Every structure is written in C-alpha cells, then in structure tokens.
mmCIF file of C-alpha atoms and ligand atoms in Angstrom:
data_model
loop_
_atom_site.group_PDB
_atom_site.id
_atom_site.type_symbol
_atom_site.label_atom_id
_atom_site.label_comp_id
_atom_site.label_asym_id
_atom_site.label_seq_id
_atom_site.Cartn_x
_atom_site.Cartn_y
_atom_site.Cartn_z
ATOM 1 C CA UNK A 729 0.000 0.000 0.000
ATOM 2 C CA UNK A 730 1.807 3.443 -0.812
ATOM 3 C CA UNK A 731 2.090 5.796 1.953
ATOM 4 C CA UNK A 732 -0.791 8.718 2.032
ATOM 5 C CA UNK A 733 -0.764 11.987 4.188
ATOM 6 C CA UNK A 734 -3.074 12.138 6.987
ATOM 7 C CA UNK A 735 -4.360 15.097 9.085
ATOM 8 C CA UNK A 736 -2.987 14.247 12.268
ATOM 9 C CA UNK A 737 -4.561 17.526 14.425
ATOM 10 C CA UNK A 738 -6.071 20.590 13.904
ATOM 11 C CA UNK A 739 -6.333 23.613 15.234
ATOM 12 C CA UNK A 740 -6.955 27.128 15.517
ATOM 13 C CA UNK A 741 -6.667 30.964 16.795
ATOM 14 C CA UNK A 742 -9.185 33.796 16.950
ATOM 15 C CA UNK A 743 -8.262 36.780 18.117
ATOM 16 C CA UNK A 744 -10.726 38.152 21.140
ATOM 17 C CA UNK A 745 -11.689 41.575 19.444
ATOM 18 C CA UNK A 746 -14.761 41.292 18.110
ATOM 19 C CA UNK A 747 -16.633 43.976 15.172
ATOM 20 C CA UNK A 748 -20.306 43.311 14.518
ATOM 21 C CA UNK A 749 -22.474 44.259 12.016
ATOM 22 C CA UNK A 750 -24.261 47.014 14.753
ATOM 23 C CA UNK A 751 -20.542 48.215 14.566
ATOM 24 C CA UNK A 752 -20.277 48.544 11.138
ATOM 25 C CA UNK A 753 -23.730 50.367 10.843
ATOM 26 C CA UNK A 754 -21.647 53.458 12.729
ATOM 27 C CA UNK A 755 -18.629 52.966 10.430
ATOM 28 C CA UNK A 756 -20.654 53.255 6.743
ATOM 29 C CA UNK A 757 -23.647 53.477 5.113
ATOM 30 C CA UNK A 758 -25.407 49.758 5.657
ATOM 31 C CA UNK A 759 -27.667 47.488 8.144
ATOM 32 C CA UNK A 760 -27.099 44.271 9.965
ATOM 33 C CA UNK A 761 -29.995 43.365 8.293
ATOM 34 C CA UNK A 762 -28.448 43.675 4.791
ATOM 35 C CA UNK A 763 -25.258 42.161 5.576
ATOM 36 C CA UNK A 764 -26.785 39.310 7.024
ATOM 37 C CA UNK A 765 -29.292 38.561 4.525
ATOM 38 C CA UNK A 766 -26.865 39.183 1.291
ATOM 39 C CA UNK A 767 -23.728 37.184 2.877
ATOM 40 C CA UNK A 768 -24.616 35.026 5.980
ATOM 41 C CA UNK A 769 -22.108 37.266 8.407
ATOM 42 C CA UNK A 770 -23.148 38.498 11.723
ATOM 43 C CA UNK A 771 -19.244 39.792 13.252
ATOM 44 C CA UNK A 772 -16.022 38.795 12.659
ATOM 45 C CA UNK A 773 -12.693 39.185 15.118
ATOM 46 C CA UNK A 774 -10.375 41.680 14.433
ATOM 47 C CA UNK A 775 -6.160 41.213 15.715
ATOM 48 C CA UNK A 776 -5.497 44.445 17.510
ATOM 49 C CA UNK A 777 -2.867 46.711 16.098
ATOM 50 C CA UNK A 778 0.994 45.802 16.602
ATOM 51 C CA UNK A 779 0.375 42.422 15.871
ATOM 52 C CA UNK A 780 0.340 40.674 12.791
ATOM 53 C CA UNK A 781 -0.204 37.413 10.448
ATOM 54 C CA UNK A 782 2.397 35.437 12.301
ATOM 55 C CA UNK A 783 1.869 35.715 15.466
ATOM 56 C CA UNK A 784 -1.892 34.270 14.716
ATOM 57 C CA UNK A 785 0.088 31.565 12.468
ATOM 58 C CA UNK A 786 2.532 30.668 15.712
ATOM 59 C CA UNK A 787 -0.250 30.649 18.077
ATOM 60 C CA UNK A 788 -2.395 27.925 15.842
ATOM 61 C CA UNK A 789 0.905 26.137 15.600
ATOM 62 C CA UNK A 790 1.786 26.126 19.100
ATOM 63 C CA UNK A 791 -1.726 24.253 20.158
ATOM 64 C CA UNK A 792 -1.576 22.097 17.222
ATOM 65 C CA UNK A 793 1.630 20.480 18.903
ATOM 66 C CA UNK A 794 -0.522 20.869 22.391
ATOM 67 C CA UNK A 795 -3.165 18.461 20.496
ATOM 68 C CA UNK A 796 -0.791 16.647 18.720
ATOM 69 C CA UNK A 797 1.474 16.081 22.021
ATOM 70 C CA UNK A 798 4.855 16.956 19.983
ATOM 71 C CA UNK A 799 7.232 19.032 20.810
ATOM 72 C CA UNK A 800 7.672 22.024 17.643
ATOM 73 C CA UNK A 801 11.630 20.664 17.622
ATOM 74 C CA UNK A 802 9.986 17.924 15.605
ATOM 75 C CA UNK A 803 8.118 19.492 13.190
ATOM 76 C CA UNK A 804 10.257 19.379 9.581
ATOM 77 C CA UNK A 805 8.215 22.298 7.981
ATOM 78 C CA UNK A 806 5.735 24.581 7.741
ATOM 79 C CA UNK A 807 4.251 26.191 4.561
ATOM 80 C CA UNK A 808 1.831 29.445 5.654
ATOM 81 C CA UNK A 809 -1.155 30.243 3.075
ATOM 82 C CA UNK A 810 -1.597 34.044 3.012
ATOM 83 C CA UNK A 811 -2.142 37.133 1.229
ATOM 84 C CA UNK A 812 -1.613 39.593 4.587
ATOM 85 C CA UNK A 813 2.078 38.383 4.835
ATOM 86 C CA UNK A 814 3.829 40.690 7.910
ATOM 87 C CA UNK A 815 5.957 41.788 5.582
ATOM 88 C CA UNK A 816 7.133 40.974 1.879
ATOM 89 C CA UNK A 817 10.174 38.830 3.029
ATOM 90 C CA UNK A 818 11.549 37.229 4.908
ATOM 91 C CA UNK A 819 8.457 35.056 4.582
ATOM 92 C CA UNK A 820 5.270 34.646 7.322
ATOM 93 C CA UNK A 821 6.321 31.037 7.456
ATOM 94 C CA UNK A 822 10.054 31.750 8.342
ATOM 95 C CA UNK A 823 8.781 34.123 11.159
ATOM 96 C CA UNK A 824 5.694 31.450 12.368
ATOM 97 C CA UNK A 825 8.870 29.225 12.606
ATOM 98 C CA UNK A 826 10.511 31.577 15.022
ATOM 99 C CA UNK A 827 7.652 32.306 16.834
ATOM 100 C CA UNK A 828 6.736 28.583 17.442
ATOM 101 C CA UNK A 829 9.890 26.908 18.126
ATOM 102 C CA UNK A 830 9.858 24.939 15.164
ATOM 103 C CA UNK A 831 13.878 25.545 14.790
ATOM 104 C CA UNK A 832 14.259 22.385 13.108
ATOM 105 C CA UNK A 833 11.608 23.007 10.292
ATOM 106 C CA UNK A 834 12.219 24.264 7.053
ATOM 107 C CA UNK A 835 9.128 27.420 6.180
ATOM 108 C CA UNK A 836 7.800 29.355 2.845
ATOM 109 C CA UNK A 837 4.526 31.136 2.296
ATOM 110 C CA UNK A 838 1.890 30.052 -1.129
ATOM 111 C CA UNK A 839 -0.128 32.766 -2.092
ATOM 112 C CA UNK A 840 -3.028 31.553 -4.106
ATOM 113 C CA UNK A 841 -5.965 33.713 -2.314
ATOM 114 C CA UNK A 842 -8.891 32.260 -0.740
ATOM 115 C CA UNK A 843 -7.506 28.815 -2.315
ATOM 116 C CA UNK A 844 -4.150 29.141 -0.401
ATOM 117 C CA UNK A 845 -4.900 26.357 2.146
ATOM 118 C CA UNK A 846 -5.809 23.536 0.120
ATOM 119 C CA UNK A 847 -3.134 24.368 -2.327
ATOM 120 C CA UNK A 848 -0.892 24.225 0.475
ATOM 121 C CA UNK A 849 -2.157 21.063 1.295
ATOM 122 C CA UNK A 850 -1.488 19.829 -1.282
ATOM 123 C CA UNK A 851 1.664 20.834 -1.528
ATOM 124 C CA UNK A 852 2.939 19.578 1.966
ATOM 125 C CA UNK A 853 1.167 16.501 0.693
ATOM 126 C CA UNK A 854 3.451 15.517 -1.886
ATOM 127 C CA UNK A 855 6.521 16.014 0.495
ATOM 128 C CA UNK A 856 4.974 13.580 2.926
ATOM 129 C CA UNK A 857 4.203 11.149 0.114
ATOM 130 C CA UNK A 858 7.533 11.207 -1.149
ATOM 131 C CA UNK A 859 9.071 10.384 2.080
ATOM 132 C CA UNK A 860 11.275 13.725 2.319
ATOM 133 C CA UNK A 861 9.417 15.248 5.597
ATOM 134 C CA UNK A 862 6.998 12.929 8.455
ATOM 135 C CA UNK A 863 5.461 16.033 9.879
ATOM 136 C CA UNK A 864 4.545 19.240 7.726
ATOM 137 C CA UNK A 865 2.135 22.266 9.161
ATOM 138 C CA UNK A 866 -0.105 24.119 7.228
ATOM 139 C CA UNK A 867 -1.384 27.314 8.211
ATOM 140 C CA UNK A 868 -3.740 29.433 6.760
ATOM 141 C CA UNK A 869 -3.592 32.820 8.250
ATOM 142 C CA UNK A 870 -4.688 36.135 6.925
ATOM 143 C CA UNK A 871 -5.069 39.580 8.829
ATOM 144 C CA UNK A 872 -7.466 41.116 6.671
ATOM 145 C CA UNK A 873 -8.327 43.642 8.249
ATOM 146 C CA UNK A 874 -4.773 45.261 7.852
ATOM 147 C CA UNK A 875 -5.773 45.786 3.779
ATOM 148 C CA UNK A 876 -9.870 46.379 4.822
ATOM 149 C CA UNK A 877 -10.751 50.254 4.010
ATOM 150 C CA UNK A 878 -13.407 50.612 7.035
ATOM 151 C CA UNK A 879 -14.318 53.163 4.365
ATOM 152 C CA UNK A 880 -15.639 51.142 1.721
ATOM 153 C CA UNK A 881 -19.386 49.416 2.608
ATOM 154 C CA UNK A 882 -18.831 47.110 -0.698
ATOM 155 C CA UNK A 883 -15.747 44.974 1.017
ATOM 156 C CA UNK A 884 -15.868 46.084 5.091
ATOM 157 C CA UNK A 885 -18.536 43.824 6.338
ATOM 158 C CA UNK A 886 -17.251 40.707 4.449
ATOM 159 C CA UNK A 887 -13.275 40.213 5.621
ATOM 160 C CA UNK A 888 -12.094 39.421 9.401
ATOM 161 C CA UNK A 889 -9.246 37.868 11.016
ATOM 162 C CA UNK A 890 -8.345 34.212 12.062
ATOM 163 C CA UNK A 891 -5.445 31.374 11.543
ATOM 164 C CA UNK A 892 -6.157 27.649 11.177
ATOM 165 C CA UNK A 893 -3.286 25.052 10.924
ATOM 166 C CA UNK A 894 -3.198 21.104 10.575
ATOM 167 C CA UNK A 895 -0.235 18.871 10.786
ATOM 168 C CA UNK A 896 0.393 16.218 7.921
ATOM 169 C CA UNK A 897 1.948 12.860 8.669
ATOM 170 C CA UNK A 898 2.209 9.712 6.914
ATOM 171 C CA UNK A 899 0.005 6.951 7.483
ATOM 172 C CA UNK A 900 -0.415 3.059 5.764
ATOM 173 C CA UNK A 901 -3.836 2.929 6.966
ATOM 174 C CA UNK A 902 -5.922 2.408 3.751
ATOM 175 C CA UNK A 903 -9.090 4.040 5.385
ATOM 176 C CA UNK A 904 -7.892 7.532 6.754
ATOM 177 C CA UNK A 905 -5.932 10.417 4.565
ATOM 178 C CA UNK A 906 -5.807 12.631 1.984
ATOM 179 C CA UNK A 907 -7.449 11.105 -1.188
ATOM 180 C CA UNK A 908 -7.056 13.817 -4.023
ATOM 181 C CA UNK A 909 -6.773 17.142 -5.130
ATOM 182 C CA UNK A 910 -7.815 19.351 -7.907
ATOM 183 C CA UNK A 911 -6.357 23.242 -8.084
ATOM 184 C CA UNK A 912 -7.562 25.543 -10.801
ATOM 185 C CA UNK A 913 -6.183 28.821 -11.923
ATOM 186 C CA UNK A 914 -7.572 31.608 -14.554
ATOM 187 C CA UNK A 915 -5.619 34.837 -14.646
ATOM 188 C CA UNK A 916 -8.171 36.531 -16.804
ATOM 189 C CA UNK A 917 -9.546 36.494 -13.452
ATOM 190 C CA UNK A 918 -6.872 39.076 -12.024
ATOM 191 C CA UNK A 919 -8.536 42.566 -12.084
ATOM 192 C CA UNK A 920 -11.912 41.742 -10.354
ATOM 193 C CA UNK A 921 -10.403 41.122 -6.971
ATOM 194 C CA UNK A 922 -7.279 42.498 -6.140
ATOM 195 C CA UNK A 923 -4.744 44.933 -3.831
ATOM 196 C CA UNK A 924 -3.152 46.741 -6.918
ATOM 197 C CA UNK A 925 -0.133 48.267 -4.758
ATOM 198 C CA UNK A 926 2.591 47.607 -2.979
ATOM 199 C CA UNK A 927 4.267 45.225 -5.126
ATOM 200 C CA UNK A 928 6.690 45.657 -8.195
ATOM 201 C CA UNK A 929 4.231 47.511 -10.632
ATOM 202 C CA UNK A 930 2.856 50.139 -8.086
ATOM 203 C CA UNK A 931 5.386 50.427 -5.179
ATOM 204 C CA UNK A 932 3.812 52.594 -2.640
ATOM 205 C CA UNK A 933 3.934 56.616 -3.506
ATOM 206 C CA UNK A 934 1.700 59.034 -2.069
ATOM 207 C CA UNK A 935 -0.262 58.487 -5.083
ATOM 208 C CA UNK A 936 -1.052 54.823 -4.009
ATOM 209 C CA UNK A 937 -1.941 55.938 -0.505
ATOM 210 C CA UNK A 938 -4.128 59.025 -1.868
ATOM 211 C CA UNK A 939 -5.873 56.251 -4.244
ATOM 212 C CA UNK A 940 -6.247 53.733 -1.676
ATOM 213 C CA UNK A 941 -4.575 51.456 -3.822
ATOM 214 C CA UNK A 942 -3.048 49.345 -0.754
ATOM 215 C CA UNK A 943 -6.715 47.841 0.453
ATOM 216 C CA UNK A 944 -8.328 45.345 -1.209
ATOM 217 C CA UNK A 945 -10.714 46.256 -4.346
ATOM 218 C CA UNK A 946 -13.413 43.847 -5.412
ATOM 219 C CA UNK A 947 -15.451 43.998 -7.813
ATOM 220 C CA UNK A 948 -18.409 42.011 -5.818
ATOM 221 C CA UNK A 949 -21.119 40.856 -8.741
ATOM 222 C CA UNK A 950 -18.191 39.054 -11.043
ATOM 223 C CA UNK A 951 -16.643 37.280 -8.098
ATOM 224 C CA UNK A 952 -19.950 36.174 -6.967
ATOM 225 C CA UNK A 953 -20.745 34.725 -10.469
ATOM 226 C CA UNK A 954 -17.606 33.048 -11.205
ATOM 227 C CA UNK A 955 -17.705 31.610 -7.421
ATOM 228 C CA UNK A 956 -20.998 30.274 -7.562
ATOM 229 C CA UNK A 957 -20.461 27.915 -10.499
ATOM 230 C CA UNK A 958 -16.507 27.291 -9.620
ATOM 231 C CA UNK A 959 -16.850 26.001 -6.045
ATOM 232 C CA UNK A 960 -19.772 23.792 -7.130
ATOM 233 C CA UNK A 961 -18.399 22.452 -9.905
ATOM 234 C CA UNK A 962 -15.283 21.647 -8.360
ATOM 235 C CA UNK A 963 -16.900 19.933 -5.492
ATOM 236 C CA UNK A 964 -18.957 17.249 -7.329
ATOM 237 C CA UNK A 965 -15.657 17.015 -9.617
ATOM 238 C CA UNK A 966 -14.054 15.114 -7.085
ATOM 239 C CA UNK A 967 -16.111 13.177 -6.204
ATOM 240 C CA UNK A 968 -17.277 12.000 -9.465
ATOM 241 C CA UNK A 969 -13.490 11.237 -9.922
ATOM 242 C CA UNK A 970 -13.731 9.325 -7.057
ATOM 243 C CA UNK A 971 -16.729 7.513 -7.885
ATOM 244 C CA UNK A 972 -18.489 9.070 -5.041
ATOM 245 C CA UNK A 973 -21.859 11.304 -4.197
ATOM 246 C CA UNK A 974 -22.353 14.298 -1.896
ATOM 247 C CA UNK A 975 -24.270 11.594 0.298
ATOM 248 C CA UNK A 976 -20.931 9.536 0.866
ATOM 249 C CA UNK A 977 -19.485 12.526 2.944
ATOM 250 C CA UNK A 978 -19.642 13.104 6.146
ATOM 251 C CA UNK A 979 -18.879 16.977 6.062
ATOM 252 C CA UNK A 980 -18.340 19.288 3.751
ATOM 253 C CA UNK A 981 -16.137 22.067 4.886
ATOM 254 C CA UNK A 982 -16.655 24.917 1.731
ATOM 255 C CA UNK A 983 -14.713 28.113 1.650
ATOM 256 C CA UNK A 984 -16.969 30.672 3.674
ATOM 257 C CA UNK A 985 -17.707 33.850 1.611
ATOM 258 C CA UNK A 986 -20.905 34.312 1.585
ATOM 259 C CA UNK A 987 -23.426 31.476 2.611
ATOM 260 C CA UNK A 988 -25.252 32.123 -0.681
ATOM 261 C CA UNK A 989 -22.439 31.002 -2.520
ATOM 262 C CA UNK A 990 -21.977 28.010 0.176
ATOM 263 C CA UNK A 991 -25.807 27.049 -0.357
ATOM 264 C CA UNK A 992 -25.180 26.924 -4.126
ATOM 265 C CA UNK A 993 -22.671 24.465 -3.644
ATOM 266 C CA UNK A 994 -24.760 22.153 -1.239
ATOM 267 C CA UNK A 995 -28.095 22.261 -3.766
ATOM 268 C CA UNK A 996 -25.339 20.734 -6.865
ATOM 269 C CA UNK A 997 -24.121 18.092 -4.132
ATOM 270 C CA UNK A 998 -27.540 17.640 -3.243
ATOM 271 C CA UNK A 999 -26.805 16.952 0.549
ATOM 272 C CA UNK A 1000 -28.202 17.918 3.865
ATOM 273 C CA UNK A 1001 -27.754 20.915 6.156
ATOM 274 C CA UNK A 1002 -26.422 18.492 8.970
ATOM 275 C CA UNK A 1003 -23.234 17.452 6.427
ATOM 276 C CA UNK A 1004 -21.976 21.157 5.847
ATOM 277 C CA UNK A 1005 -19.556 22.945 8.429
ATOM 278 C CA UNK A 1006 -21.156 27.021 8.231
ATOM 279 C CA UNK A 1007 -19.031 29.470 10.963
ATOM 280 C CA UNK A 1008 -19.308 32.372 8.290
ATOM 281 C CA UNK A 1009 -21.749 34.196 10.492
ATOM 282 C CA UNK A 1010 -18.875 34.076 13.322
ATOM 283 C CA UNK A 1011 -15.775 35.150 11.482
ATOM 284 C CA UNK A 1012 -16.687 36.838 8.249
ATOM 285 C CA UNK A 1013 -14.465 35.612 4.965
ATOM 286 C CA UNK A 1014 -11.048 35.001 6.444
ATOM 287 C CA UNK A 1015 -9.272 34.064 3.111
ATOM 288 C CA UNK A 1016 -7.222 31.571 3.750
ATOM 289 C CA UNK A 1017 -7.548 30.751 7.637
ATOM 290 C CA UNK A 1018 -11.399 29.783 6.328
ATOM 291 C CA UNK A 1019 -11.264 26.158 6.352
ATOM 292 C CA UNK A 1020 -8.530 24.668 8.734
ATOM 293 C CA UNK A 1021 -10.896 26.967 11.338
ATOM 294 C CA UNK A 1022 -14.116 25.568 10.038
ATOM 295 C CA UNK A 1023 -12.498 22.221 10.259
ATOM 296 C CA UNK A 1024 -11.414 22.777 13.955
ATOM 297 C CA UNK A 1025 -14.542 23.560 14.836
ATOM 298 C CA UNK A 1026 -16.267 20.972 13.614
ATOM 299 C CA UNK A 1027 -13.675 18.359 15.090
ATOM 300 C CA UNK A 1028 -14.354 20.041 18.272
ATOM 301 C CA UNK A 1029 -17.398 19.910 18.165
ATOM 302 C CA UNK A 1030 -17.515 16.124 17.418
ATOM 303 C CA UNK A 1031 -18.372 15.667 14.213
ATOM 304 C CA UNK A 1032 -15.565 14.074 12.515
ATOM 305 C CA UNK A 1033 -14.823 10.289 13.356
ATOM 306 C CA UNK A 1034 -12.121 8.340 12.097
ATOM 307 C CA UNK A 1035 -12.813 7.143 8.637
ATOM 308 C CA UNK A 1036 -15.456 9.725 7.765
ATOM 309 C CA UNK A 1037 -15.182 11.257 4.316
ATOM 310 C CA UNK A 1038 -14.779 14.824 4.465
ATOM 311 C CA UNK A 1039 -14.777 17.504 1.485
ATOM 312 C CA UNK A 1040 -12.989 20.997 0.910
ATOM 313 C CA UNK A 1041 -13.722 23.089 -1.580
ATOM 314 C CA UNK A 1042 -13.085 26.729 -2.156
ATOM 315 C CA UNK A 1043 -12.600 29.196 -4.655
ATOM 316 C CA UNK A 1044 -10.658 33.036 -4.526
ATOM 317 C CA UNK A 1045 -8.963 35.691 -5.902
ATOM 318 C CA UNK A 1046 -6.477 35.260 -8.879
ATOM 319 C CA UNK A 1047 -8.820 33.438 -10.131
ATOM 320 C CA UNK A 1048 -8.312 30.551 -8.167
ATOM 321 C CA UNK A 1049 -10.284 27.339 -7.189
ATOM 322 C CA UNK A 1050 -9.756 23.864 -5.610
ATOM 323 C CA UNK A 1051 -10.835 21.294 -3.638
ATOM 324 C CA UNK A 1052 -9.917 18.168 -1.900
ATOM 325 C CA UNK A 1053 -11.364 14.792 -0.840
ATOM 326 C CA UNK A 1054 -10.073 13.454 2.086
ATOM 327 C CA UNK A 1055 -10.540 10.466 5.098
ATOM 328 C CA UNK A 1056 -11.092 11.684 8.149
ATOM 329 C CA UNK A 1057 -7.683 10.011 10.665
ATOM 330 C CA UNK A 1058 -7.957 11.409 14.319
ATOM 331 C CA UNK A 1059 -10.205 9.920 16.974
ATOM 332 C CA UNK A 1060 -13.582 12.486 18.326
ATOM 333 C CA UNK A 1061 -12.174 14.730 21.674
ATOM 334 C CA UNK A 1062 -12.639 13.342 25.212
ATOM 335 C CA UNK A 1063 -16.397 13.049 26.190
ATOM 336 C CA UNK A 1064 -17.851 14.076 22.143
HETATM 337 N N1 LIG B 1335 -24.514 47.766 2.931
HETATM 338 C C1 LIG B 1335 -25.538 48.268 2.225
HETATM 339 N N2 LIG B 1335 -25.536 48.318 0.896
HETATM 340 C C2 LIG B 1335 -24.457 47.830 0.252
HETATM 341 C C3 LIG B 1335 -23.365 47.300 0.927
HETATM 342 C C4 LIG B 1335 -23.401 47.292 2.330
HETATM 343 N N3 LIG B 1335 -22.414 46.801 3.086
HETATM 344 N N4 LIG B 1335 -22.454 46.889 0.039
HETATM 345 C C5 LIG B 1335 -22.953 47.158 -1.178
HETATM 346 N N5 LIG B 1335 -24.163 47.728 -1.050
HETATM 347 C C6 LIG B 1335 -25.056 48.202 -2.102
HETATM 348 C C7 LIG B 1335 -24.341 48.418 -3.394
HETATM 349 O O1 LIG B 1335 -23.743 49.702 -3.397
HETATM 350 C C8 LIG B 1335 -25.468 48.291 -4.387
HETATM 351 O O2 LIG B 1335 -26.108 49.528 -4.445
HETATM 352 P P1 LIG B 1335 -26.524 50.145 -5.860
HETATM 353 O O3 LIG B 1335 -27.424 49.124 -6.485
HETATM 354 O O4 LIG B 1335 -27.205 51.399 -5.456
HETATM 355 O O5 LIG B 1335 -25.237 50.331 -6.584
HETATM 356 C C9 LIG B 1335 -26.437 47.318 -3.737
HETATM 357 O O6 LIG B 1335 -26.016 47.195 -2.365
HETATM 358 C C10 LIG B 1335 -26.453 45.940 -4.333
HETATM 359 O O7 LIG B 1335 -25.134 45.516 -4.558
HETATM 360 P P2 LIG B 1335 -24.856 44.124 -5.189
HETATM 361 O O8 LIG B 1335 -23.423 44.087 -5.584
HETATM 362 O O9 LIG B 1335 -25.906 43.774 -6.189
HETATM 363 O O10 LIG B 1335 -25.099 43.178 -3.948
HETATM 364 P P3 LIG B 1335 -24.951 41.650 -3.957
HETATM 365 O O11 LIG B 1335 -26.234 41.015 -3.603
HETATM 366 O O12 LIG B 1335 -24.227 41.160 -5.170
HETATM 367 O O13 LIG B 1335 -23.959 41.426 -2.733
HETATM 368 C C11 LIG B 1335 -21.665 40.971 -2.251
HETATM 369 C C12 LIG B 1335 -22.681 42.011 -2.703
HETATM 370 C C13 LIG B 1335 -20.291 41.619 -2.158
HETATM 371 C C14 LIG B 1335 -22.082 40.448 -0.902
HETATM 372 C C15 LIG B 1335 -21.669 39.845 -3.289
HETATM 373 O O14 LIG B 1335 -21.493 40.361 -4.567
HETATM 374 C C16 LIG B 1335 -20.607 38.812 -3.035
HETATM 375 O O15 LIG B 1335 -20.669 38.085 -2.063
HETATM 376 N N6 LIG B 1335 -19.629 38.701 -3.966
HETATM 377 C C17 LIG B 1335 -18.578 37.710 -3.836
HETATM 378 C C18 LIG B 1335 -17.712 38.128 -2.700
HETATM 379 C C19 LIG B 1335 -16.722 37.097 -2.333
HETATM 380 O O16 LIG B 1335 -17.066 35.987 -2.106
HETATM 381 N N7 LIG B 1335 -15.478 37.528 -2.234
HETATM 382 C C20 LIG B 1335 -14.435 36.795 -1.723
HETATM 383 C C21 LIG B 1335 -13.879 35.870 -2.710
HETATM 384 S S1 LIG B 1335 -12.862 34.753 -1.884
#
C-alpha cells in the first residue's frame, strides 16, 4: 500500500476583538440586516494593532503540537497560506517558525488567495508522500483587516481575522488520509479582486496611498458569479473522480464567503444541512484561515470520526479554485 498523508490535528486561533455588524452600521452606510441577509455574516474578530499574520500563524501552531502532544523541535516544515504576509520577506512562514519553536523546520509562504490552504495542502502533501518530511504544518492565516478600508461598505462587512493550521503525517492505513486534489487557476480572473499596490508595478507613492490602492478592491457581482459555479463544480468534480456522491461525505467544509455562494454548492451536491460545516456568520471571509478553522470547529465539536469522508472546496482571488477529498484520521475529543 503506498504511503498517504493524513491530518494528524487541527487547530486554531481567533483573536478576542470582536466587530459586529451594529458596529459597522456606525462605520458606513449599511444594516445588519443587509449584511446578514446578502452574505450570511453576523461579526467577525479583528487582531489588535501591533500584531500581525504570524503571530496568529505561531499561536495555531503552538496548540496544534498541544493536540498533537509533539514538541515544535519535531516538526520538519511549515508552509503558511496568506495574502496579509507581515511583511514581503523574509516570509510569514520563516517568522511562524521563530515564533513557534519549530527551529528544526524548514518554512515558505503560497499565495493563491482564498484557495491558499488547500493548495498548500497539497503541496505539503506531496513532500509527505515522497518520504522527504513525516510532519509538515499548514497554516492558513490572513489579517485582513490590515488591507480592509473601514471606508468602503462594498468589502468592510465581508473580511475578518483568524489562523487555522493542521499537521500532515504519513500513514499506511488504507481508510484515513488525503485522497485527491484538484487546483484551478484563470488569470483573466486578475482585475476583479485584487490589492493593486505595494508590489513591483505600483510600489507605494503618495499616489497609491491618496488612491487607496493598498486595500483590497473587489469587484463584488463578477466574483460572486464566477464563485458560484466554480466552487460547485469543483466539489462534485471530485467526487465524481472518485466515484463518489455528496451523500458519501460526512462533512463538507466549503470556503466561507458568503453562505449564498456556500448554499449553491450544497443544492449541486444535493446533501443535507447536517453534512456542511457554516461558521461564516462568526468570522466573516477570512481568506485563507477559512477552512482549517471551520475544520477545527467541527472536530471540536464532534463531528468528525475516524474514517469519515470529508470535502474541501473553495474558490478566490487570482482566479483561483480547488478542492480536496479526504478520510477523516484522528479519533472524536474526550467526552464528544
Ligand atoms: N450595505 C448596504 N448596501 C451595500 C453594501 C453594504 N455593506 N455593500 C454594497 N451595497 C449596495 C451596493 O452599493 C449596491 O447599491 P446600488 O445598487 O445602489 O449600486 C447594492 O447594495 C447591491 O449591490 P450588489 O453588488 O448587487 O449586492 P450583492 O447582492 O451582489 O452582494 C456581495 C454584494 C459583495 C455580498 C456579493 O457580490 C458577493 O458576495 N460577492 C462575492 C464576494 C466574495 O465571495 N469575495 C471573496 C472571494 S474569496
């Protein structure tokens, strides 16, 4: 049997701070009411100022040895999913490294948007299938509100902050780990949701600043069109691949942008309520910490068992889409 990657814990980190949609009513011009009915979000947490990406990153890391019982020392890397890096280099994962004690792990970021965790995944996947690392982290951790413009009703109520991380090991055990992947790109995709400066072409200037060129710009009617077909589609992809239906899983754990998009998704795999994994009303869209904190949740909560077939699917900026089929490998918590 050839060796798969496993999930072998999970975990997460919110920061306390939290900004609801009654906040948001004083900031611009809109209504709990409309947030909530167009997107599914009630508040989301925001990291207070002075901290940054990686320190949510190290955090997640830190209890996912607690739950793991490892020491970091053994950890052999760690690839971070973001698009709020702390800083253009060194990378977030070099600094979550630090941070966590990891000292013996090699780190790099993958930016791929919303999509960055499960193309992370699937990165650290390969490594752990090839035999050249036993225990690889994946974080997905994005401070959004450090590129939010609190001025702009359009994309304020829909971003917050949060990291999620799982550790990958190998396992021989033909009914738990990671089945498949499948990662999409489309650069036509580029201009609808973007931060246009900061990088090579439009290093900051006052110009930049004056333009607000450094927050995030979305262009909120294409996304939600292109979303709404991609993340289905690629869901029932998989599993078609697989030879599977939506009512083989056990959970679905979707990308949480907006729970219209989300219920679009569920209707094509033609599935219950009870099988989906929904915190979008608690944390807003938190790019790439979405699903390893969805997935903590629900694991918490005790919905995962070992052998139960769980589905990721996402979609995000670039654009980008993915998802992943997976069996589920660690026992439910003490007393679920
Ligand atoms: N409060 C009140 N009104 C708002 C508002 C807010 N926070 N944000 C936008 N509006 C207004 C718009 O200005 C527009 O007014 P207009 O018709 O006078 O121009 C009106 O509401 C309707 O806007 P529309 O874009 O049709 O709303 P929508 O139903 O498409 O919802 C989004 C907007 C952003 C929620 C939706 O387009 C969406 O979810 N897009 C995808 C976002 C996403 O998933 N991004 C992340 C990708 S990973």
């Amino acid at each position: 049997m050839p060796k798969k990657a496993y999930i072998s814990a999970v975990s997460h980190y919110v920061p306390e701070k939290v900004l609801t949609n009654f906040d948001l009513e004083k900031m611009v011009d809109t209504s709990d009411e409309w947030i909530r009915t167009r997107t599914g979000i009630r508040e989301r947490h925001i990291l207070e100022p002075g901290k940054a990406t990686s320190d949510m990153g190290a955090e997640a890391v830190k209890k996912l040895c607690q739950n793991r019982g490892i020491d970091p020392m053994e950890i052999d890397g760690i690839i971070v999913a973001t698009v709020t890096p702390d800083m253009f280099f060194p990378s977030t994962g070099n600094l979550v490294q630090e941070k966590s004690g990891a000292k013996n792990a090699w780190s790099f970021d993958i930016a791929a948007a919303c999509s960055g965790f499960i193309y992370s995944l699937s990165v650290a996947a390969q490594f752990i299938v090839a035999g050249t690392a036993k225990k690889i982290v994946v974080v997905g951790a994005d401070k959004m509100s450090a590129i939010t413009n609190y001025r702009d009703r359009n994309t304020c109520v829909l971003f917050g902050d949060a990291a999620g991380a799982v550790l990958l090991e190998p396992t021989e055990d033909e009914n738990v780990g990671i089945m498949d992947f499948l990662l999409y790109s489309d650069g036509s995709g580029a201009d609808f949701l973007k931060m246009k400066a900061g990088g090579s072409l439009y290093p900051a200037s006052l110009e930049t600043v004056a333009n607000d060129w450094h927050f995030i710009y979305q262009d909120g009617k294409s996304v939600f069109k292109f979303a709404v077909t991609k993340m289905a589609e690629v869901s029932v992809d998989i599993l078609e691949k697989n030879g599977l239906q939506g009512n083989d899983l056990t959970l679905f754990v979707p990308h949480q942008a907006n729970l219209r998009i989300i219920d679009a998704a569920v209707k094509r795999l033609g599935i219950d309520y009870d099988r989906v994994m929904i915190n979008i009303d608690r944390y807003g869209n938190t790019t790439a910490a979405t699903i390893p904190l969805a997935l903590s949740e629900a694991y918490l909560e005790g919905r995962l068992d070992i052998g139960d077939l769980v589905l990721f699917a996402t979609f995000g900026g670039g654009f980008t889409w993915a998802s992943s089929l997976l069996r589920w490998g660690i026992p439910k918590p003490d007393g679920k």
